[in-house]
Coordinates of C-alpha atoms and ligand atoms in Angstrom, one line a residue:
M1 CA -12.4 90.9 -77.5
L2 CA -10.5 88.7 -75.1
K3 CA -12.4 88.3 -71.8
R4 CA -9.8 86.7 -69.5
V5 CA -6.0 86.9 -69.8
L6 CA -3.3 84.9 -68.1
V7 CA -0.2 87.1 -67.4
A8 CA 2.8 84.9 -67.9
N9 CA 5.3 87.1 -66.1
R10 CA 6.1 88.7 -62.8
G11 CA 7.3 92.1 -61.4
E12 CA 6.5 95.5 -62.8
I13 CA 5.5 94.3 -66.2
A14 CA 2.9 91.8 -64.8
V15 CA 1.4 94.6 -62.8
R16 CA 1.5 96.9 -65.8
I17 CA -0.5 94.4 -67.9
I18 CA -3.0 93.7 -65.1
R19 CA -3.7 97.4 -64.9
S20 CA -4.5 97.8 -68.6
C21 CA -6.7 94.7 -68.5
R22 CA -8.7 95.9 -65.6
E23 CA -9.4 99.2 -67.3
M24 CA -10.5 97.3 -70.4
G25 CA -12.9 95.1 -68.4
I26 CA -10.7 92.0 -69.0
E27 CA -10.3 89.5 -66.1
T28 CA -6.7 88.6 -65.2
V29 CA -5.0 85.5 -63.9
A30 CA -1.5 85.8 -62.4
I31 CA 1.0 83.0 -62.3
Y32 CA 3.6 83.0 -59.5
A33 CA 6.6 81.0 -58.4
E34 CA 6.4 80.1 -54.7
E35 CA 9.0 82.8 -53.9
D36 CA 6.5 85.3 -55.3
T37 CA 3.5 84.3 -53.1
D38 CA 3.4 87.9 -51.6
A39 CA 4.3 89.7 -54.9
L40 CA 2.2 92.5 -56.0
H41 CA 1.1 90.9 -59.3
T42 CA 0.0 87.8 -57.3
Q43 CA -2.2 90.1 -55.2
L44 CA -3.6 92.4 -57.9
A45 CA -4.9 89.8 -60.4
D46 CA -8.4 88.5 -60.1
Q47 CA -7.0 85.0 -59.6
A48 CA -3.5 83.7 -59.0
I49 CA -2.0 80.3 -59.5
C50 CA 1.3 78.9 -58.3
I51 CA 3.3 77.2 -61.1
G52 CA 6.4 76.1 -59.3
R53 CA 9.4 76.9 -57.2
G54 CA 13.2 77.1 -57.4
D55 CA 14.9 77.8 -60.6
V56 CA 12.9 79.9 -63.2
R57 CA 13.0 76.9 -65.5
K58 CA 10.7 75.2 -63.1
S59 CA 8.3 78.2 -62.9
Y60 CA 8.1 81.2 -65.2
L61 CA 9.9 79.4 -68.0
N62 CA 8.1 76.1 -67.6
I63 CA 5.9 76.0 -70.7
S64 CA 3.8 73.0 -69.7
N65 CA 3.1 74.4 -66.2
V66 CA 2.2 77.8 -67.6
I67 CA -0.1 76.3 -70.3
S68 CA -1.7 74.0 -67.7
A69 CA -2.4 77.0 -65.6
A70 CA -4.0 78.8 -68.6
L71 CA -6.3 75.8 -69.4
L72 CA -7.2 75.2 -65.7
T73 CA -8.2 78.8 -65.2
G74 CA -10.3 79.1 -68.4
V75 CA -8.5 82.1 -69.9
D76 CA -8.8 82.9 -73.7
G77 CA -5.4 84.7 -74.0
V78 CA -1.9 84.8 -72.6
H79 CA 0.2 88.0 -72.3
P80 CA 3.9 87.1 -72.0
G81 CA 5.3 90.5 -71.0
Y82 CA 9.1 90.8 -71.7
G83 CA 11.9 88.3 -71.0
F84 CA 10.8 84.8 -69.9
L85 CA 8.7 83.2 -72.6
S86 CA 7.9 86.4 -74.5
E87 CA 10.2 85.5 -77.5
N88 CA 9.8 81.7 -77.3
A89 CA 8.2 80.5 -80.6
T90 CA 7.5 77.0 -79.1
F91 CA 5.4 78.7 -76.4
A92 CA 3.5 80.8 -78.9
R93 CA 2.9 77.8 -81.1
T94 CA 1.7 75.5 -78.3
L95 CA -0.7 78.1 -77.1
Q96 CA -2.2 78.4 -80.5
N97 CA -2.4 74.6 -80.8
V98 CA -4.5 74.4 -77.6
G99 CA -6.8 77.2 -78.9
L100 CA -5.4 80.1 -76.8
V101 CA -4.4 83.5 -78.1
F102 CA -0.7 84.5 -77.6
I103 CA -0.7 88.3 -77.2
G104 CA 2.2 88.9 -79.6
P105 CA 3.1 88.1 -83.2
E106 CA 2.8 84.6 -84.8
A107 CA 5.2 81.9 -83.8
D108 CA 6.8 81.8 -87.2
L109 CA 7.6 85.5 -87.0
I110 CA 9.2 85.0 -83.6
D111 CA 11.4 82.3 -85.2
R112 CA 12.2 84.6 -88.1
M113 CA 13.2 87.7 -86.0
G114 CA 14.3 86.0 -82.8
D115 CA 17.5 84.6 -84.3
K116 CA 19.4 87.8 -84.6
A117 CA 21.7 86.6 -87.4
R118 CA 18.7 85.5 -89.5
A119 CA 16.9 88.8 -88.7
R120 CA 19.9 90.7 -90.1
Q121 CA 19.5 88.8 -93.4
T122 CA 15.8 89.5 -93.5
M123 CA 16.4 93.2 -93.0
M124 CA 19.0 93.3 -95.8
E125 CA 16.3 91.8 -98.1
A126 CA 13.9 94.5 -96.9
G127 CA 16.4 97.2 -97.8
V128 CA 17.0 98.3 -94.3
P129 CA 20.7 99.1 -93.5
V130 CA 22.3 96.7 -91.0
V131 CA 25.7 96.8 -89.2
P132 CA 28.4 95.5 -91.5
G133 CA 29.0 91.9 -90.4
S134 CA 29.0 88.2 -91.1
A135 CA 26.4 86.8 -93.5
G136 CA 25.0 84.4 -90.9
T137 CA 26.2 82.5 -87.8
I138 CA 29.8 81.1 -87.8
E139 CA 30.8 77.8 -86.2
H140 CA 34.5 77.5 -86.7
M141 CA 37.2 79.7 -85.3
K142 CA 39.2 79.8 -88.6
D143 CA 36.1 81.0 -90.6
A144 CA 35.3 83.5 -87.9
L145 CA 38.7 85.0 -87.9
E146 CA 38.6 85.4 -91.7
E147 CA 35.2 87.1 -91.4
A148 CA 36.5 89.4 -88.7
Q149 CA 39.5 90.4 -90.9
R150 CA 37.2 91.0 -93.8
I151 CA 34.9 93.2 -91.7
G152 CA 37.8 95.0 -90.0
F153 CA 38.6 95.2 -86.3
P154 CA 37.3 96.1 -83.7
V155 CA 34.4 93.6 -84.0
L156 CA 31.7 92.3 -81.7
V157 CA 31.0 88.6 -81.5
K158 CA 27.3 88.3 -80.7
A159 CA 25.0 85.4 -79.7
A160 CA 22.2 84.8 -82.3
S161 CA 19.8 84.1 -79.4
G162 CA 21.2 86.9 -77.2
G163 CA 19.2 89.3 -75.1
G164 CA 19.5 91.5 -72.1
G165 CA 22.9 92.6 -73.1
R166 CA 24.4 89.1 -72.6
G167 CA 26.4 86.9 -74.9
M168 CA 28.5 89.5 -76.7
R169 CA 32.2 90.1 -76.6
I170 CA 34.4 92.8 -78.2
S171 CA 37.6 91.9 -80.0
L172 CA 40.0 94.7 -80.7
D173 CA 42.4 92.8 -82.9
E174 CA 43.5 89.4 -84.0
A175 CA 45.3 88.8 -80.8
D176 CA 42.3 88.6 -78.6
F177 CA 39.8 87.3 -81.2
Q178 CA 40.1 83.6 -80.3
E179 CA 39.3 84.4 -76.7
A180 CA 36.3 86.7 -77.5
F181 CA 34.9 84.1 -79.9
S182 CA 35.1 81.2 -77.5
Q183 CA 33.8 83.3 -74.5
A184 CA 30.8 84.6 -76.5
R185 CA 30.0 81.0 -77.6
S186 CA 30.2 79.5 -74.1
E187 CA 28.3 82.4 -72.5
A188 CA 25.6 82.1 -75.1
E189 CA 25.4 78.3 -74.6
I190 CA 25.0 78.7 -70.9
A191 CA 22.6 81.7 -70.9
F192 CA 20.4 80.8 -73.9
G193 CA 21.1 77.1 -74.6
D194 CA 22.3 78.1 -78.0
G195 CA 26.0 78.8 -78.7
S196 CA 25.6 80.1 -82.2
V197 CA 27.3 83.5 -82.8
Y198 CA 27.7 86.0 -85.6
I199 CA 30.1 88.9 -86.0
E200 CA 29.4 92.6 -86.4
K201 CA 31.6 95.6 -86.9
F202 CA 32.0 97.4 -83.5
V203 CA 30.4 100.8 -84.1
Q204 CA 32.3 103.5 -82.2
K205 CA 30.4 105.8 -79.8
P206 CA 27.0 105.1 -81.3
R207 CA 23.7 106.0 -79.9
H208 CA 21.0 103.4 -79.4
V209 CA 17.8 104.6 -81.0
E210 CA 14.8 102.4 -81.5
V211 CA 11.4 102.8 -83.1
Q212 CA 8.1 101.5 -81.6
I213 CA 5.7 99.9 -84.1
L214 CA 2.1 98.9 -83.9
A215 CA 0.7 96.6 -86.6
D216 CA -2.7 94.9 -87.0
H217 CA -4.0 91.9 -88.9
Y218 CA -5.2 94.1 -91.8
G219 CA -1.9 95.4 -93.0
N220 CA -2.0 98.7 -91.1
V221 CA 1.4 99.6 -89.6
I222 CA 2.1 102.8 -87.7
H223 CA 5.1 104.0 -85.5
L224 CA 4.9 105.8 -82.2
G225 CA 8.2 107.6 -82.7
E226 CA 11.6 106.7 -81.5
R227 CA 13.3 106.3 -78.1
D228 CA 16.9 107.0 -77.2
C229 CA 18.4 104.3 -74.9
S230 CA 22.0 105.2 -75.1
M231 CA 22.6 105.4 -71.4
Q232 CA 23.7 101.9 -70.8
R233 CA 25.9 99.8 -68.5
R234 CA 27.2 96.5 -69.9
N235 CA 24.9 96.9 -72.9
Q236 CA 21.9 97.1 -70.6
K237 CA 19.7 100.2 -70.7
V238 CA 19.6 102.4 -67.6
V239 CA 17.9 105.6 -68.7
E240 CA 15.6 105.9 -71.8
E241 CA 13.9 108.9 -73.3
A242 CA 11.6 110.0 -76.1
P243 CA 12.0 111.7 -78.5
A244 CA 15.7 111.1 -79.1
P245 CA 17.4 114.4 -78.5
G246 CA 19.1 116.4 -81.2
L247 CA 18.2 114.3 -84.3
T248 CA 17.9 116.1 -87.6
A249 CA 14.4 115.9 -89.1
E250 CA 16.0 113.8 -91.9
V251 CA 17.5 111.2 -89.6
R252 CA 14.4 111.0 -87.6
A253 CA 12.1 110.5 -90.6
G254 CA 14.6 107.9 -92.0
L255 CA 14.5 105.8 -88.8
H256 CA 10.7 105.9 -88.7
E257 CA 10.5 105.0 -92.4
A258 CA 13.0 102.1 -92.1
A259 CA 11.1 100.7 -89.1
V260 CA 7.7 100.8 -90.8
K261 CA 9.2 99.3 -94.0
A262 CA 10.8 96.5 -91.9
A263 CA 7.5 95.7 -90.1
Q264 CA 5.6 95.7 -93.4
F265 CA 8.2 93.5 -95.1
V266 CA 7.8 90.7 -92.5
N267 CA 4.0 91.1 -92.2
Y268 CA 4.4 92.0 -88.6
R269 CA 1.3 92.0 -86.3
S270 CA 1.4 93.2 -82.7
A271 CA 3.6 95.8 -80.9
G272 CA 7.2 95.5 -81.7
T273 CA 10.5 97.5 -81.7
L274 CA 13.2 97.9 -84.3
E275 CA 16.5 98.7 -82.6
F276 CA 19.2 100.7 -84.5
L277 CA 22.6 102.0 -83.8
L278 CA 23.0 105.6 -84.8
A279 CA 26.7 106.4 -85.7
P280 CA 28.2 109.8 -85.1
D281 CA 28.2 110.5 -88.8
G282 CA 24.3 110.2 -88.9
N283 CA 24.2 106.8 -90.5
F284 CA 22.0 104.3 -88.7
Y285 CA 22.1 100.5 -88.8
F286 CA 19.5 97.9 -87.7
I287 CA 20.7 95.7 -84.8
E288 CA 17.7 93.6 -83.8
M289 CA 13.9 93.5 -83.5
N290 CA 12.2 92.8 -80.2
T291 CA 8.9 91.1 -81.0
R292 CA 7.5 91.9 -77.6
V293 CA 6.7 94.9 -75.4
Q294 CA 9.8 96.6 -74.1
V295 CA 10.8 97.7 -70.6
E296 CA 10.9 101.4 -71.8
H297 CA 7.6 101.4 -73.6
P298 CA 6.1 104.0 -71.2
V299 CA 8.2 106.9 -72.6
S300 CA 6.4 106.4 -75.9
E301 CA 3.1 106.2 -74.2
L302 CA 3.6 109.5 -72.4
I303 CA 4.5 111.5 -75.6
T304 CA 1.7 109.9 -77.7
G305 CA -1.1 109.1 -75.2
V306 CA -1.3 105.6 -76.6
D307 CA -1.6 102.6 -74.2
I308 CA 0.7 100.2 -75.9
I309 CA -0.4 97.2 -73.8
A310 CA -4.0 97.9 -74.5
E311 CA -3.3 98.1 -78.3
Q312 CA -1.3 94.8 -78.1
I313 CA -4.4 93.2 -76.6
R314 CA -6.8 94.7 -79.1
I315 CA -4.6 93.6 -82.0
A316 CA -4.4 90.1 -80.7
S317 CA -8.2 90.1 -80.3
G318 CA -8.4 90.7 -84.1
E319 CA -9.4 94.4 -83.9
P320 CA -8.1 96.9 -86.4
L321 CA -5.8 99.6 -85.2
Q322 CA -7.7 102.5 -83.6
Y323 CA -5.1 105.0 -84.9
R324 CA -3.8 106.1 -88.3
Q325 CA -0.3 107.5 -88.5
E326 CA -1.8 111.0 -88.8
D327 CA -3.7 110.6 -85.6
I328 CA -0.5 110.2 -83.6
C329 CA 0.6 113.5 -82.2
F330 CA 3.9 113.8 -80.4
R331 CA 3.8 116.0 -77.3
G332 CA 6.7 117.1 -75.1
H333 CA 9.5 114.9 -73.7
A334 CA 9.5 111.8 -71.6
M335 CA 12.2 110.0 -69.6
E336 CA 12.5 106.8 -67.7
C337 CA 15.0 105.7 -65.0
R338 CA 15.2 102.0 -64.2
I339 CA 15.2 101.6 -60.4
N340 CA 17.1 98.4 -59.5
A341 CA 17.8 96.6 -56.3
E342 CA 21.6 96.7 -56.7
D343 CA 24.6 98.2 -55.0
P344 CA 26.5 100.7 -57.2
T345 CA 29.3 100.8 -54.6
R346 CA 29.8 97.0 -55.0
N347 CA 29.9 96.8 -58.8
F348 CA 26.1 96.8 -59.0
M349 CA 25.8 93.5 -57.2
P350 CA 22.1 92.6 -56.8
S351 CA 20.7 93.6 -53.4
P352 CA 17.5 91.7 -52.6
G353 CA 15.8 91.7 -49.2
L354 CA 13.0 93.3 -47.1
I355 CA 11.7 96.7 -48.1
E356 CA 11.6 98.4 -44.8
E357 CA 10.4 101.8 -45.9
L358 CA 9.0 103.0 -49.1
H359 CA 8.0 106.4 -50.3
L360 CA 7.1 106.8 -54.0
P361 CA 7.5 110.2 -55.7
G362 CA 4.4 111.8 -57.2
G363 CA 3.2 115.1 -58.5
F364 CA 2.8 116.7 -61.9
G365 CA 4.0 114.6 -64.8
V366 CA 5.3 111.7 -62.7
R367 CA 4.5 108.0 -63.2
V368 CA 5.8 105.1 -61.3
D369 CA 5.4 101.6 -62.8
G370 CA 6.5 99.2 -60.1
A371 CA 5.8 96.0 -58.2
I372 CA 6.9 97.0 -54.7
Y373 CA 5.3 97.9 -51.4
Q374 CA 6.5 98.4 -47.9
G375 CA 7.0 95.0 -46.1
L376 CA 7.6 93.1 -49.4
T377 CA 10.7 90.9 -49.4
I378 CA 12.5 91.1 -52.8
P379 CA 13.5 87.5 -53.7
S380 CA 17.1 87.0 -54.8
R381 CA 16.2 84.7 -57.7
F382 CA 14.8 87.2 -60.2
D383 CA 15.6 90.4 -62.1
S384 CA 16.7 93.3 -59.9
L385 CA 14.3 95.8 -61.6
L386 CA 12.1 97.2 -58.8
A387 CA 10.3 100.0 -60.5
K388 CA 10.5 102.5 -63.3
L389 CA 10.3 106.2 -62.7
I390 CA 8.9 107.9 -65.7
V391 CA 8.3 111.6 -66.2
H392 CA 6.9 113.9 -68.8
G393 CA 7.7 117.6 -69.4
K394 CA 7.2 120.1 -72.1
T395 CA 10.9 120.1 -73.0
R396 CA 13.9 117.8 -72.4
D397 CA 15.2 120.3 -69.8
E398 CA 11.9 120.2 -68.0
A399 CA 11.8 116.4 -68.1
I400 CA 15.3 116.2 -66.6
A401 CA 14.5 118.7 -63.8
R402 CA 11.3 116.8 -63.0
M403 CA 13.2 113.4 -63.1
R404 CA 15.8 114.8 -60.6
R405 CA 13.1 116.2 -58.4
A406 CA 11.3 112.9 -58.4
L407 CA 14.5 110.8 -57.8
S408 CA 15.3 113.0 -54.8
E409 CA 11.8 112.2 -53.3
F410 CA 12.2 108.4 -53.8
V411 CA 12.9 106.5 -50.6
I412 CA 13.6 102.8 -50.5
T413 CA 15.3 101.4 -47.4
G414 CA 16.4 97.8 -47.0
P415 CA 17.7 96.7 -50.4
K416 CA 20.4 99.0 -51.8
T417 CA 19.3 100.8 -55.0
N418 CA 20.7 102.8 -57.8
I419 CA 18.6 105.9 -57.0
E420 CA 21.7 108.0 -56.1
F421 CA 23.5 106.7 -59.2
Q422 CA 20.6 107.8 -61.3
L423 CA 20.8 111.3 -59.7
K424 CA 24.5 111.4 -60.7
L425 CA 23.8 110.2 -64.2
T426 CA 21.0 112.7 -64.9
G427 CA 23.3 115.4 -63.5
L428 CA 26.1 114.8 -65.9
K429 CA 27.0 117.7 -68.2
E430 CA 27.1 115.5 -71.3
F431 CA 23.7 114.0 -70.5
R432 CA 22.1 117.4 -69.9
E433 CA 23.5 118.6 -73.2
G434 CA 22.3 115.5 -75.0
Q435 CA 25.9 114.5 -75.8
I436 CA 25.1 110.9 -75.2
H437 CA 26.4 107.6 -76.5
T438 CA 26.4 104.0 -75.4
G439 CA 29.9 104.2 -73.9
L440 CA 29.3 107.4 -71.8
I441 CA 28.7 105.7 -68.5
L442 CA 31.8 103.5 -68.8
E443 CA 33.9 106.5 -69.7
K444 CA 33.0 108.4 -66.5
N445 CA 34.9 108.1 -63.3
W446 CA 32.3 107.3 -60.7
S447 CA 34.5 107.3 -57.6
E448 CA 34.6 111.1 -57.6
Ligands
ADP1 P1 14.3 95.9 -73.3 O1 14.9 95.2 -74.5 O2 12.9 95.7 -73.1 O3 14.8 97.3 -73.2 P2 16.1 94.3 -71.6 O4 17.1 94.1 -72.7 O5 16.6 94.8 -70.3 O6 15.0 95.3 -72.0 O7 15.3 93.0 -71.4 C1 14.2 92.9 -70.6 C2 14.2 91.7 -69.8 O8 14.2 90.5 -70.6 C3 15.5 91.5 -69.0 O9 15.0 91.0 -67.7 C4 16.3 90.6 -69.7 O10 17.2 89.9 -68.9 C5 15.3 89.7 -70.4 N1 15.7 89.2 -71.7 C6 15.7 89.9 -72.9 N2 16.1 89.1 -73.9 C7 16.2 87.9 -73.4 C8 16.6 86.6 -74.0 N3 16.9 86.4 -75.2 N4 16.7 85.5 -73.1 C9 16.4 85.7 -71.8 N5 16.1 86.9 -71.2 C10 16.0 87.9 -72.0
ADP2 P1 20.4 92.5 -76.8 O1 19.8 91.4 -77.6 O2 21.2 92.0 -75.7 O3 19.5 93.6 -76.5 P2 21.6 94.2 -78.9 O4 22.0 93.6 -80.2 O5 20.3 94.9 -79.0 O6 21.6 93.1 -77.8 O7 22.7 95.2 -78.4 C1 22.6 95.7 -77.1 C2 23.6 96.9 -77.0 O8 24.9 96.4 -77.2 C3 23.3 98.0 -78.0 O9 22.4 98.9 -77.5 C4 24.7 98.6 -78.0 O10 25.0 99.4 -76.9 C5 25.6 97.4 -78.0 N1 25.9 96.9 -79.3 C6 25.3 95.9 -80.0 N2 25.8 95.8 -81.2 C7 26.8 96.7 -81.3 C8 27.8 97.0 -82.4 N3 27.8 96.4 -83.5 N4 28.6 98.1 -82.2 C9 28.6 98.7 -81.0 N5 27.8 98.5 -80.0 C10 26.9 97.4 -80.1
MG3 MG1 18.5 94.9 -77.8

């Protein structure tokens, strides 16, 4: 078992990882950018080491600094969290080369699934349905237009290295295709240093349903059920829940089966997520695999009782899975609201600054995964996620009522937050009735 782990991240996920490590008797080392000297993860870890300042490329994305920190502090493993270096194969490979354990899948697997166009191909070979689209990435405008015509408009031009909802553009018809194509390419080039794009049919009013997988080094693969993440703004998740409401037993079983089959096909090892779009007609299509822990993993933890971070660490340590599929019991309904430092009245512009007052909600069935405290100044440089409010109830209705009760207790003054916005969202008639799809938030008139 790993004895000392470096947490190569910041914010709530760094705190989340430190918490599981401590319960497992594993020592932790935090890395921090100078702007994060007072951050919670910096303070909670057994040791903390500064790895740079300024642009994230000089700190949390600086592979040589992160690995030097790991070697200097004598850790035996590194947990990458999500974002940053979590899906960087070079990072995983370099760690392995210096004799450290990367808590995640092998580097080759990250390569194979990280390129979203390549992952589509692999899933087709595995017999998993994918969204109709181009066979691979497309470089030239002329070829791209031909592909789009073959697939049929509307289409989505997507970055092969994309993530976090960035690098994708919709094209409604031939007239706007050229613009969408070149915009997606340049956005991808800037955001991911890789301008390659592929094309998918734009699925109308889909739901985003994903399946959490755990797989060990001995060929055991299990799933922890599905999550619905259809409540999105600009292709970014805002509210997530488990189980997905209103699925037929057949669709649910089909999703689970496809996810396990996909993980088995690529010999997956670690925690991972298969993301699907579920069309209104009940057909589902693979969109991508995230070879890392996801932001919304706690909703699966609450309905299964499995600590996904702890399992990830055990798997990376070479231990067999502690659970067989039949050991996993699904209980009740869980829901998560992402609490961001942003101003909904100013187009969700980030709103960093000093947290003057903070009151966290509590009580029966309420969990807060955060990285904030009163007196902390939220730096402007990083992600705007402050905390995740996660609740569990016997039923979906109970979870919604509990979420709204907890949201109404939550007080943060200083930075503007989306707490009020979340109250409006969870109060929507369509949401309460489970009539959700990825375009619902955009459809609504929020000025009322
Ligand atoms: P999840 O997939 O876990 O639900 P997000 O899509 O919001 O969550 O991604 C989690 C974090 O990782 C966000 O901060 C996002 O900006 C970042 N991220 C995800 N994919 C990439 C990527 N390919 N490159 C850079 N950052 C990414
Ligand atoms: P990222 O890597 O940024 O997470 P994904 O490929 O997972 O990108 O897509 C993110 C979201 O974008 C999906 O949850 C969905 O809302 C929307 N989306 C992606 N592909 C399609 C598609 N082909 N049709 C309709 N919506 C899509
Ligand atoms: Mg995704």
